[in-house]
CSV table of C-alpha atoms in Angstrom, one decimal:
chain,number,residue,atom,x,y,z
A,1,MET,CA,162.0,-30.0,82.7
A,2,THR,CA,159.4,-32.8,82.5
A,3,ASP,CA,156.8,-34.3,84.8
A,4,SER,CA,159.1,-37.3,85.4
A,5,GLY,CA,161.4,-35.2,87.5
A,6,PRO,CA,164.7,-33.4,87.1
A,7,ALA,CA,167.2,-34.6,84.5
A,8,PRO,CA,170.2,-36.8,85.3
A,9,LEU,CA,173.3,-34.9,86.5
A,10,PRO,CA,176.9,-35.1,85.4
A,11,ALA,CA,179.1,-37.4,87.4
A,12,SER,CA,180.5,-35.8,90.5
A,13,ASP,CA,183.3,-38.2,90.9
A,14,ARG,CA,185.3,-37.3,87.8
A,15,PRO,CA,187.4,-34.3,88.9
A,16,ASP,CA,189.8,-35.0,86.0
A,17,ILE,CA,187.0,-34.2,83.4
A,18,ALA,CA,185.8,-31.2,85.4
A,19,ALA,CA,189.4,-29.8,85.3
A,20,ARG,CA,189.6,-30.3,81.6
A,21,LEU,CA,186.3,-28.6,81.1
A,22,ARG,CA,187.4,-25.7,83.2
A,23,ASP,CA,190.5,-25.3,81.2
A,24,ALA,CA,188.5,-25.3,78.0
A,25,LEU,CA,186.0,-22.8,79.3
A,26,LEU,CA,188.7,-20.4,80.4
A,27,ALA,CA,190.6,-20.8,77.1
A,28,ALA,CA,187.4,-19.6,75.3
A,29,SER,CA,187.0,-16.6,77.7
A,30,PHE,CA,183.7,-18.1,79.0
A,31,THR,CA,184.0,-15.8,82.1
A,32,ALA,CA,181.9,-13.0,83.5
A,33,ASP,CA,184.1,-10.4,81.8
A,34,GLY,CA,184.1,-12.4,78.6
A,35,LEU,CA,180.3,-12.6,78.5
A,36,LEU,CA,179.9,-8.8,79.0
A,37,ASP,CA,182.4,-8.2,76.2
A,38,LEU,CA,180.6,-10.6,73.8
A,39,LEU,CA,177.0,-9.7,74.6
A,40,GLY,CA,177.2,-6.1,75.5
A,41,ALA,CA,175.6,-4.5,78.5
A,42,PRO,CA,171.9,-4.5,77.2
A,43,ALA,CA,171.9,-8.2,76.2
A,44,TYR,CA,173.8,-9.2,79.4
A,45,ALA,CA,171.3,-7.3,81.5
A,46,ALA,CA,168.4,-8.9,79.6
A,47,LEU,CA,169.6,-12.4,80.6
A,48,ALA,CA,169.2,-11.4,84.2
A,49,ARG,CA,165.5,-10.7,83.4
A,50,SER,CA,165.1,-14.1,81.7
A,51,GLU,CA,165.0,-12.5,78.3
A,52,THR,CA,167.2,-14.5,75.8
A,53,VAL,CA,166.4,-12.9,72.4
A,54,PRO,CA,169.2,-10.3,72.7
A,55,ALA,CA,171.8,-13.0,73.7
A,56,LEU,CA,170.6,-15.3,70.9
A,57,ARG,CA,171.1,-12.4,68.4
A,58,ALA,CA,174.6,-11.7,69.8
A,59,THR,CA,175.7,-15.3,69.4
A,60,ARG,CA,174.9,-16.0,65.8
A,61,GLY,CA,178.6,-16.5,64.9
A,62,ASP,CA,180.7,-19.6,65.3
A,63,THR,CA,183.4,-18.4,67.8
A,64,PRO,CA,184.2,-20.7,70.7
A,65,LEU,CA,182.7,-18.3,73.2
A,66,GLU,CA,179.5,-18.0,71.2
A,67,THR,CA,179.3,-21.8,71.1
A,68,LEU,CA,179.6,-22.1,74.9
A,69,VAL,CA,177.0,-19.3,75.5
A,70,ARG,CA,174.5,-21.1,73.3
A,71,LEU,CA,175.3,-24.4,74.9
A,72,PHE,CA,175.4,-23.7,78.6
A,73,LEU,CA,173.5,-20.4,79.1
A,74,LEU,CA,170.9,-20.4,76.4
A,75,GLN,CA,170.5,-24.2,76.4
A,76,GLN,CA,170.4,-24.6,72.7
A,77,PRO,CA,171.5,-27.7,70.8
A,78,VAL,CA,174.7,-27.0,69.0
A,79,PRO,CA,176.3,-29.0,66.1
A,80,HIS,CA,178.8,-31.6,67.4
A,81,ALA,CA,181.6,-30.3,65.2
A,82,ARG,CA,181.4,-26.8,66.7
A,83,VAL,CA,181.4,-28.1,70.2
A,84,ALA,CA,184.3,-30.5,69.5
A,85,ALA,CA,186.4,-27.5,68.5
A,86,VAL,CA,186.0,-26.1,72.0
A,87,LEU,CA,185.4,-29.0,74.5
A,88,PRO,CA,186.4,-32.6,74.9
A,89,VAL,CA,183.0,-33.8,73.7
A,90,GLY,CA,183.5,-37.5,74.2
A,91,GLU,CA,184.6,-37.1,77.8
A,92,ALA,CA,181.9,-34.6,78.5
A,93,VAL,CA,179.2,-36.9,77.1
A,94,GLU,CA,180.7,-39.9,79.0
A,95,ALA,CA,180.7,-37.9,82.3
A,96,GLY,CA,177.2,-36.6,81.7
A,97,TRP,CA,177.9,-32.8,81.1
A,98,LEU,CA,176.6,-33.1,77.6
A,99,ARG,CA,174.1,-35.4,75.8
A,100,ARG,CA,173.6,-36.3,72.2
A,101,VAL,CA,170.3,-35.1,70.7
A,102,SER,CA,168.6,-35.8,67.4
A,103,GLY,CA,170.9,-35.4,64.4
A,104,ASP,CA,174.5,-34.4,64.8
A,105,GLU,CA,174.0,-32.1,67.8
A,106,VAL,CA,174.8,-32.1,71.5
A,107,ALA,CA,173.1,-30.2,74.4
A,108,ALA,CA,174.1,-29.4,77.9
A,109,THR,CA,172.6,-31.3,80.8
A,110,VAL,CA,173.1,-28.5,83.3
A,111,ASP,CA,173.3,-24.7,83.3
A,112,VAL,CA,176.9,-23.5,83.8
A,113,ARG,CA,177.1,-19.8,84.6
A,114,PRO,CA,180.4,-17.8,84.9
A,115,TYR,CA,180.7,-16.0,88.2
A,116,GLY,CA,183.4,-13.6,89.2
A,117,GLY,CA,184.9,-14.2,92.6
A,118,PRO,CA,185.7,-11.3,95.0
A,119,GLY,CA,189.4,-11.5,94.2
A,120,GLY,CA,188.9,-11.7,90.4
A,121,GLU,CA,188.6,-15.5,90.4
A,122,ASP,CA,186.8,-17.1,87.5
A,123,TRP,CA,184.3,-19.5,88.9
A,124,PHE,CA,181.3,-21.4,87.5
A,125,ILE,CA,178.0,-22.0,89.2
A,126,VAL,CA,176.2,-25.2,88.1
A,127,SER,CA,172.4,-25.5,88.4
A,128,ASP,CA,169.5,-27.4,86.8
A,129,LEU,CA,168.5,-26.4,83.2
A,130,GLY,CA,166.4,-23.3,83.1
A,131,CYS,CA,166.9,-22.7,86.9
A,132,ALA,CA,169.8,-20.3,86.9
A,133,VAL,CA,168.1,-17.1,87.9
A,134,GLY,CA,167.9,-15.2,84.7
A,135,GLY,CA,168.6,-18.4,82.8
A,136,ALA,CA,167.2,-19.4,79.5
A,137,GLY,CA,164.2,-21.1,81.0
A,138,GLY,CA,163.3,-18.2,83.3
A,139,ILE,CA,162.2,-18.8,86.8
A,140,GLY,CA,158.6,-20.1,86.3
A,141,GLN,CA,157.3,-23.6,87.1
A,142,ARG,CA,159.8,-26.1,88.3
A,143,ASP,CA,160.0,-29.6,89.7
A,144,GLU,CA,160.2,-29.7,93.5
A,145,GLY,CA,163.7,-31.1,93.6
A,146,VAL,CA,165.5,-28.8,91.1
A,147,VAL,CA,168.4,-26.7,92.2
A,148,LEU,CA,168.5,-23.0,91.4
A,149,GLY,CA,171.6,-21.0,90.4
A,150,VAL,CA,172.8,-17.7,91.7
A,151,GLY,CA,170.2,-15.0,92.5
A,152,GLY,CA,170.1,-11.7,94.3
A,153,ALA,CA,169.7,-13.4,97.7
A,154,SER,CA,172.7,-15.6,97.1
A,155,THR,CA,175.0,-12.7,96.1
A,156,THR,CA,173.6,-10.6,99.0
A,157,LEU,CA,174.6,-13.2,101.6
A,158,ALA,CA,178.0,-13.7,99.9
A,159,GLY,CA,178.5,-9.9,100.1
A,160,ILE,CA,177.6,-9.5,103.8
A,161,THR,CA,179.6,-12.5,105.0
A,162,VAL,CA,182.6,-11.8,107.2
A,163,ARG,CA,185.7,-13.0,105.3
A,164,THR,CA,188.5,-13.7,107.8
A,165,PRO,CA,190.6,-16.9,107.8
A,166,VAL,CA,188.9,-19.6,109.8
A,167,ALA,CA,189.4,-23.3,110.5
A,168,ALA,CA,185.9,-24.5,110.0
A,169,ALA,CA,182.9,-23.1,108.0
A,170,LEU,CA,179.4,-24.5,107.7
A,171,ASP,CA,177.0,-23.8,104.8
A,172,LEU,CA,173.5,-24.8,105.7
A,173,GLY,CA,171.2,-25.4,102.7
A,174,THR,CA,174.0,-25.1,100.2
A,175,GLY,CA,171.8,-25.2,97.0
A,176,SER,CA,174.1,-24.7,94.1
A,177,GLY,CA,177.1,-24.2,96.3
A,178,ILE,CA,177.9,-20.5,96.0
A,179,GLN,CA,178.4,-20.0,99.7
A,180,ALA,CA,180.5,-23.1,100.1
A,181,LEU,CA,182.6,-21.8,97.1
A,182,HIS,CA,183.2,-18.5,98.8
A,183,ALA,CA,184.0,-20.1,102.1
A,184,ALA,CA,186.5,-22.4,100.6
A,185,GLN,CA,188.7,-19.4,99.9
A,186,HIS,CA,189.3,-18.6,103.6
A,187,ALA,CA,188.3,-21.7,105.5
A,188,THR,CA,190.5,-24.7,106.1
A,189,ARG,CA,187.5,-27.0,106.2
A,190,VAL,CA,184.0,-26.5,104.6
A,191,THR,CA,181.0,-28.5,105.5
A,192,ALA,CA,177.9,-28.1,103.3
A,193,THR,CA,174.5,-29.5,104.1
A,194,ASP,CA,171.2,-29.7,102.2
A,195,LEU,CA,167.9,-31.6,102.6
A,196,ASN,CA,168.0,-32.2,98.8
A,197,PRO,CA,170.6,-34.7,97.7
A,198,ARG,CA,170.5,-33.2,94.2
A,199,ALA,CA,171.8,-29.9,95.7
A,200,LEU,CA,174.8,-31.7,97.3
A,201,HIS,CA,175.6,-33.3,93.9
A,202,ILE,CA,175.4,-29.9,92.2
A,203,THR,CA,177.5,-28.3,94.9
A,204,ALA,CA,180.2,-30.9,94.2
A,205,LEU,CA,180.1,-30.0,90.5
A,206,THR,CA,180.3,-26.2,91.2
A,207,LEU,CA,183.3,-26.6,93.4
A,208,ALA,CA,185.1,-29.0,91.0
A,209,LEU,CA,184.4,-26.8,87.9
A,210,SER,CA,185.6,-23.7,89.8
A,211,GLY,CA,188.8,-25.3,90.8
A,212,ALA,CA,188.0,-25.1,94.5
A,213,PRO,CA,188.7,-27.8,97.2
A,214,ALA,CA,186.0,-30.4,97.8
A,215,ALA,CA,183.6,-29.8,100.7
A,216,ASP,CA,182.3,-32.3,103.3
A,217,LEU,CA,178.8,-32.7,101.9
A,218,ARG,CA,176.0,-34.0,104.2
A,219,GLU,CA,172.3,-34.6,103.6
A,220,GLY,CA,169.7,-33.4,106.1
A,221,SER,CA,167.7,-30.5,107.3
A,222,LEU,CA,169.2,-27.5,109.1
A,223,PHE,CA,171.6,-28.7,111.8
A,224,GLU,CA,170.5,-32.4,111.7
A,225,PRO,CA,173.6,-33.6,109.8
A,226,VAL,CA,176.0,-31.8,112.2
A,227,ARG,CA,177.4,-33.9,115.1
A,228,ASP,CA,176.6,-32.8,118.6
A,229,ASP,CA,180.3,-32.1,119.3
A,230,GLU,CA,180.9,-30.1,116.1
A,231,THR,CA,181.4,-26.3,116.3
A,232,PHE,CA,182.4,-23.8,113.6
A,233,ASP,CA,184.0,-20.4,113.2
A,234,LEU,CA,181.6,-19.4,110.5
A,235,ILE,CA,178.0,-20.5,109.7
A,236,VAL,CA,176.2,-19.1,106.7
A,237,SER,CA,172.7,-19.9,105.3
A,238,ASN,CA,170.4,-18.7,102.6
A,239,PRO,CA,167.6,-20.9,103.9
A,240,PRO,CA,164.2,-21.7,102.3
A,241,PHE,CA,162.8,-18.7,104.2
A,242,VAL,CA,159.5,-18.2,102.3
A,243,ILE,CA,156.5,-18.1,104.7
A,244,SER,CA,153.9,-20.2,102.8
A,245,PRO,CA,150.8,-22.3,103.4
A,246,ARG,CA,152.7,-25.5,102.7
A,247,ALA,CA,156.1,-26.8,101.7
A,248,ARG,CA,155.4,-26.9,98.0
A,249,LEU,CA,158.8,-26.0,96.6
A,250,THR,CA,161.9,-27.4,98.3
A,251,TYR,CA,164.2,-24.6,97.2
A,252,ARG,CA,162.2,-21.8,98.9
A,253,ASP,CA,159.5,-23.1,101.3
A,254,GLY,CA,160.7,-24.0,104.8
A,255,GLY,CA,158.1,-26.6,105.7
A,256,MET,CA,157.5,-25.2,109.1
A,257,GLY,CA,154.7,-22.9,110.3
A,258,GLY,CA,155.1,-19.2,109.8
A,259,ASP,CA,158.7,-18.0,110.3
A,260,ASP,CA,159.6,-21.0,112.6
A,261,LEU,CA,162.3,-22.3,110.3
A,262,CYS,CA,164.2,-19.0,110.4
A,263,ARG,CA,163.7,-18.7,114.2
A,264,SER,CA,164.9,-22.3,114.7
A,265,LEU,CA,168.0,-21.7,112.6
A,266,VAL,CA,169.0,-18.6,114.5
A,267,GLN,CA,168.3,-20.0,117.9
A,268,GLU,CA,170.2,-23.2,117.3
A,269,ALA,CA,173.2,-21.5,115.8
A,270,GLY,CA,174.6,-20.1,119.0
A,271,GLU,CA,175.7,-23.5,120.5
A,272,ARG,CA,177.3,-24.4,117.2
A,273,LEU,CA,179.7,-21.3,117.1
A,274,ASN,CA,183.2,-21.2,118.5
A,275,GLU,CA,184.1,-18.1,120.6
A,276,GLY,CA,184.2,-15.1,118.3
A,277,GLY,CA,182.6,-17.0,115.5
A,278,PHE,CA,180.0,-15.6,113.2
A,279,ALA,CA,176.7,-16.9,112.0
A,280,GLN,CA,175.0,-15.0,109.1
A,281,PHE,CA,171.6,-15.6,107.5
A,282,LEU,CA,169.0,-14.2,105.2
A,283,ALA,CA,165.6,-14.5,106.7
A,284,ASN,CA,161.9,-13.6,106.5
A,285,TRP,CA,159.9,-12.7,109.6
A,286,GLN,CA,156.3,-12.1,110.4
A,287,HIS,CA,154.9,-8.7,111.6
A,288,VAL,CA,152.1,-9.9,113.9
A,289,ALA,CA,149.2,-7.7,115.0
A,290,GLY,CA,149.8,-6.5,118.6
A,291,GLU,CA,153.4,-7.5,118.6
A,292,ASP,CA,156.6,-5.4,118.1
A,293,TRP,CA,158.5,-7.0,115.3
A,294,GLN,CA,161.8,-5.9,116.8
A,295,ASP,CA,161.0,-7.6,120.1
A,296,ARG,CA,160.0,-10.7,118.1
A,297,LEU,CA,163.5,-10.9,116.5
A,298,ARG,CA,165.3,-10.1,119.8
A,299,SER,CA,163.6,-13.2,121.2
A,300,TRP,CA,165.3,-15.3,118.5
A,301,VAL,CA,168.8,-14.4,119.5
A,302,PRO,CA,170.5,-17.2,121.4
A,303,ARG,CA,172.2,-16.6,124.8
A,304,GLY,CA,175.9,-15.7,124.6
A,305,CYS,CA,175.7,-14.0,121.2
A,306,ASP,CA,175.9,-10.4,120.1
A,307,ALA,CA,173.5,-9.8,117.2
A,308,TRP,CA,172.9,-7.3,114.4
A,309,ILE,CA,169.6,-7.7,112.6
A,310,VAL,CA,168.8,-5.4,109.7
A,311,GLN,CA,165.3,-5.3,108.1
A,312,ARG,CA,165.8,-4.3,104.5
A,313,GLU,CA,162.3,-4.6,103.2
A,314,VAL,CA,158.7,-5.0,104.3
A,315,GLN,CA,155.7,-6.2,102.2
A,316,ASP,CA,152.1,-6.4,103.2
A,317,VAL,CA,150.6,-9.9,103.0
A,318,THR,CA,149.0,-9.4,99.5
A,319,GLN,CA,152.3,-8.2,98.0
A,320,TYR,CA,154.1,-11.1,99.6
A,321,ALA,CA,151.7,-13.7,98.4
A,322,GLU,CA,151.8,-12.3,94.8
A,323,LEU,CA,155.6,-12.2,94.8
A,324,TRP,CA,155.9,-15.9,95.5
A,325,LEU,CA,152.9,-17.0,93.4
A,326,ARG,CA,154.6,-15.3,90.5
A,327,ASP,CA,157.9,-16.9,91.4
A,328,ALA,CA,156.3,-20.3,91.0
A,329,GLY,CA,154.6,-19.2,87.7
A,330,ASP,CA,151.1,-19.7,89.1
A,331,HIS,CA,149.9,-16.5,87.5
A,332,ARG,CA,150.4,-18.1,84.1
A,333,GLY,CA,148.2,-21.1,84.9
A,334,ASP,CA,144.5,-21.7,85.5
A,335,PRO,CA,142.9,-18.6,87.0
A,336,ALA,CA,140.7,-20.6,89.4
A,337,GLU,CA,143.8,-22.5,90.7
A,338,TYR,CA,145.7,-19.2,91.1
A,339,GLN,CA,142.8,-17.7,93.1
A,340,ALA,CA,142.6,-20.8,95.3
A,341,ARG,CA,146.3,-20.6,96.1
A,342,TYR,CA,146.2,-16.9,96.7
A,343,ASP,CA,143.3,-17.5,99.2
A,344,ALA,CA,145.3,-20.2,100.9
A,345,TRP,CA,148.1,-17.7,101.6
A,346,LEU,CA,145.8,-15.1,102.9
A,347,ASP,CA,144.0,-17.7,105.1
A,348,GLU,CA,147.3,-18.7,106.6
A,349,PHE,CA,148.3,-15.1,107.3
A,350,GLU,CA,144.9,-14.3,108.8
A,351,ALA,CA,145.0,-17.3,111.1
A,352,ARG,CA,148.4,-16.2,112.4
A,353,LYS,CA,147.4,-12.5,112.6
A,354,VAL,CA,150.2,-11.6,110.3
A,355,ARG,CA,149.9,-8.1,108.8
A,356,ALA,CA,153.2,-7.9,106.9
A,357,VAL,CA,156.5,-9.8,106.2
A,358,GLY,CA,160.0,-8.4,106.7
A,359,PHE,CA,163.1,-9.5,104.9
A,360,GLY,CA,166.7,-8.9,106.0
A,361,TRP,CA,170.0,-10.0,107.4
A,362,ILE,CA,170.8,-11.6,110.7
A,363,THR,CA,174.4,-11.7,112.0
A,364,LEU,CA,175.3,-13.4,115.3
A,365,ARG,CA,178.7,-13.4,116.9
A,366,ARG,CA,179.6,-15.7,119.8
A,367,THR,CA,180.9,-13.5,122.7
A,368,GLY,CA,182.3,-14.2,126.1
A,369,SER,CA,180.7,-11.0,127.4
A,370,ALA,CA,178.2,-11.2,130.2
A,371,GLU,CA,176.3,-8.4,128.5
A,372,PRO,CA,175.7,-9.3,124.8
A,373,VAL,CA,174.5,-6.4,122.6
A,374,VAL,CA,171.5,-7.0,120.3
A,375,THR,CA,170.8,-4.3,117.6
A,376,VAL,CA,167.6,-4.6,115.6
A,377,GLU,CA,167.1,-1.8,113.0
A,378,GLU,CA,165.3,-1.0,109.8
A,379,TRP,CA,167.6,0.2,107.0
A,380,PRO,CA,165.9,0.1,103.5
A,381,HIS,CA,168.4,2.5,102.0
A,382,PRO,CA,171.2,1.6,99.4
A,383,VAL,CA,174.4,0.1,100.8
A,384,GLU,CA,177.8,-0.6,99.4
A,385,GLN,CA,178.5,-4.3,98.9
A,386,PRO,CA,180.5,-6.2,99.9
A,387,LEU,CA,179.7,-5.4,103.5
A,388,GLY,CA,181.6,-8.2,105.2
A,389,GLU,CA,184.4,-5.9,106.5
A,390,THR,CA,181.8,-3.3,107.6
A,391,ILE,CA,180.0,-6.0,109.6
A,392,ARG,CA,183.2,-7.3,111.2
A,393,ALA,CA,184.1,-3.7,112.2
A,394,HIS,CA,180.7,-3.2,113.7
A,395,PHE,CA,181.2,-6.0,116.2
A,396,GLU,CA,184.8,-4.9,117.0
A,397,ARG,CA,183.4,-1.4,117.9
A,398,LEU,CA,180.8,-3.1,120.2
A,399,ASP,CA,183.8,-4.7,122.0
A,400,TYR,CA,185.5,-1.4,122.3
A,401,LEU,CA,182.5,0.4,123.7
A,402,ARG,CA,181.8,-2.4,126.2
A,403,GLU,CA,185.4,-2.2,127.5
A,404,HIS,CA,185.3,1.6,127.9
A,405,ASP,CA,183.2,3.4,130.4
A,406,ASP,CA,182.5,7.2,129.9
A,407,ALA,CA,185.7,8.2,131.7
A,408,ALA,CA,187.8,5.9,129.5
A,409,LEU,CA,186.0,7.1,126.5
A,410,LEU,CA,186.9,10.7,127.3
A,411,ASP,CA,190.5,9.7,127.7
A,412,SER,CA,190.5,8.0,124.2
A,413,ARG,CA,191.4,9.5,120.9
A,414,PHE,CA,189.3,9.1,117.8
A,415,LYS,CA,189.5,9.7,114.0
A,416,LEU,CA,186.7,10.6,111.7
A,417,VAL,CA,186.2,7.8,109.2
A,418,PRO,CA,187.2,8.7,105.6
A,419,GLU,CA,184.5,9.8,103.2
A,420,VAL,CA,182.1,11.2,105.9
A,421,VAL,CA,180.6,14.5,104.9
A,422,GLN,CA,178.7,17.1,106.8
A,423,GLU,CA,175.4,18.6,105.6
A,424,GLN,CA,173.8,21.6,107.2
A,425,VAL,CA,170.0,21.8,106.7
A,426,GLY,CA,167.9,24.9,107.3
A,427,LEU,CA,166.2,27.8,105.7
A,428,PRO,CA,168.1,29.9,103.1
A,429,GLY,CA,169.7,32.9,104.8
A,430,ALA,CA,169.2,31.6,108.4
A,431,GLU,CA,172.1,32.4,110.7
A,432,ASP,CA,172.2,28.8,112.1
A,433,PRO,CA,171.2,25.5,110.5
A,434,GLU,CA,168.1,23.7,111.8
A,435,HIS,CA,170.2,20.6,112.1
A,436,VAL,CA,173.5,19.1,111.1
A,437,VAL,CA,173.7,15.7,109.3
A,438,LEU,CA,176.8,13.5,109.1
A,439,ARG,CA,176.6,11.2,106.1
A,440,GLN,CA,178.7,8.2,105.1
A,441,HIS,CA,179.6,7.4,101.5
A,442,ARG,CA,180.9,3.9,102.2
A,443,GLY,CA,179.5,0.7,103.8
A,444,MET,CA,176.0,1.2,105.3
A,445,ARG,CA,176.0,4.8,104.0
A,446,ARG,CA,174.3,6.0,107.1
A,447,ALA,CA,173.2,9.5,107.9
A,448,THR,CA,172.7,10.7,111.5
A,449,LYS,CA,171.7,14.1,113.0
A,450,VAL,CA,174.1,15.7,115.4
A,451,ASP,CA,174.0,18.9,117.4
A,452,THR,CA,176.6,21.7,116.9
A,453,VAL,CA,178.8,20.2,119.6
A,454,GLY,CA,178.7,16.8,118.0
A,455,ALA,CA,179.5,18.2,114.6
A,456,GLY,CA,182.3,20.2,115.9
A,457,PHE,CA,183.7,17.3,117.9
A,458,ALA,CA,183.6,15.0,114.9
A,459,GLY,CA,185.2,17.6,112.6
A,460,VAL,CA,188.4,17.9,114.7
A,461,CYS,CA,188.8,14.2,115.5
A,462,ASP,CA,192.1,13.4,113.8
A,463,GLY,CA,193.6,11.0,116.4
A,464,THR,CA,195.9,13.6,118.1
A,465,LEU,CA,193.8,14.9,121.0
A,466,SER,CA,191.7,12.9,123.5
A,467,ALA,CA,187.9,13.3,123.4
A,468,GLY,CA,188.0,15.1,126.8
A,469,ARG,CA,190.5,17.7,125.6
A,470,ILE,CA,188.5,18.4,122.5
A,471,LEU,CA,185.3,18.9,124.6
A,472,ASP,CA,187.2,21.3,126.9
A,473,ALA,CA,188.2,23.4,123.9
A,474,ILE,CA,184.7,23.4,122.5
A,475,ALA,CA,183.3,24.4,125.9
A,476,GLN,CA,185.6,27.3,126.0
A,477,LEU,CA,184.6,28.4,122.5
A,478,VAL,CA,180.8,28.2,123.1
A,479,GLY,CA,181.0,29.5,126.7
A,480,GLU,CA,179.6,26.3,128.3
A,481,ASP,CA,180.7,24.6,131.5
A,482,PRO,CA,183.2,21.9,130.5
A,483,VAL,CA,182.1,19.6,133.3
A,484,VAL,CA,178.5,19.7,132.0
A,485,LEU,CA,179.7,19.1,128.4
A,486,ARG,CA,181.9,16.2,129.5
A,487,ASP,CA,178.9,14.7,131.3
A,488,ARG,CA,176.3,14.9,128.4
A,489,THR,CA,178.5,14.2,125.4
A,490,PRO,CA,179.7,10.6,125.8
A,491,ALA,CA,176.3,9.2,124.7
A,492,GLN,CA,176.6,11.0,121.4
A,493,ILE,CA,180.2,9.8,121.0
A,494,ARG,CA,179.1,6.2,121.7
A,495,LEU,CA,176.5,6.5,119.0
A,496,LEU,CA,179.0,7.9,116.4
A,497,VAL,CA,181.4,5.1,117.2
A,498,GLU,CA,178.7,2.4,117.1
A,499,GLN,CA,177.4,3.6,113.8
A,500,GLY,CA,180.9,3.8,112.3
A,501,PHE,CA,181.4,7.6,111.9
A,502,LEU,CA,184.3,7.6,114.4
A,503,GLU,CA,186.9,5.0,115.0
A,504,PRO,CA,189.3,4.7,117.9
A,505,ALA,CA,192.8,6.0,116.9
A,506,GLY,CA,195.6,3.5,117.2
């Protein structure tokens, strides 16, 4: 990258050349699996850390795959003759995918990174040179308008997105186009927006090179490019959520004060959703002195929407500032300038009385219920991705619990979800455990304490007996009044259903 701005991009109106390039890349096994086989796990993992030496050592041969890795991932000039044996060089140069450099060599104009789709698809994510996360140029300093490739945030959002067939999907702040690419597999129509016209251009390249249908690409911030009468069944966004003193880097800084960008995005999404539609975002939010962070987030949820908000991580303001200063490469520059920028972050947080910053997921679902359910929780523990089906099932269970009062709940039959185990915790040799824990090994991998009645109830839930009959049997075994047990247990059953330990039978 140079001070004159990002480099020219390949033509986005040549789908014929993109298709021929795709065929050539696949023929050479330039895929996620092919890279792992060629590089080996250590060199492959090193690339994700922006370390290229192991990959350079692993590509010293002259096979077609080694040529493509050096060209598109390591961004090394490669002799024309070697590239011509793999790619249609003339067409690629003409369309701007390659450029001629000094001597008889060619170089890539963009980073092209293999990406495996959820169904085993071989896709390719295009980004600016050196801006694929873990790419040859690292993360470091960048021009403001450059477009990054796939990173942990992108794959997290893709993994938590509900994947059901829909008519219309919207990707806000599309970047390199990964969310639009995923949505194109299950949405009849995909609209992708971005404030950066370069991102829209790169999204078109990503879709074309991946063999996906073209999207409706629109320039503008947040919902600005969306018509007033347009609604969607799915809205996804990995927005520029970083809370910073100023909008310095387009790809990450929102340009609004504090966490206002994320708040605006969430609040405006409700009226853009069709009934039953989902809106899913990654976001940062402020922990403000004297204010409950959960209440803050509840205030963001638009009317007419259920919500599930999960805080995955919290950093104090110094950790947060350091993270994003390093992301921009400021720690490698002038120490005085680094200190001044650090001070500016802390001044901003101090003025807003911010003590920490949370990061997590926000899922909205448009509901016709007069009593929407808003769940805000902290869950920093490991989960099993993809989580889209887990999230969809969570909202289905909310519907079920809303429709069943305690009497109806006791008349219902339930099944213990597969791969739930019971743990008994207590002192060695004790006659009874101090407490019993139910633990999931799939999805959110939750653990919850239950009493002996709850553990016994869950253990016999196989879908054959109603909840009420099971409780009557337990009451007889423990010598308790069945009426009292029926009265106090539905709350525990509701929690086990809501958290996904039990599911309605049939």
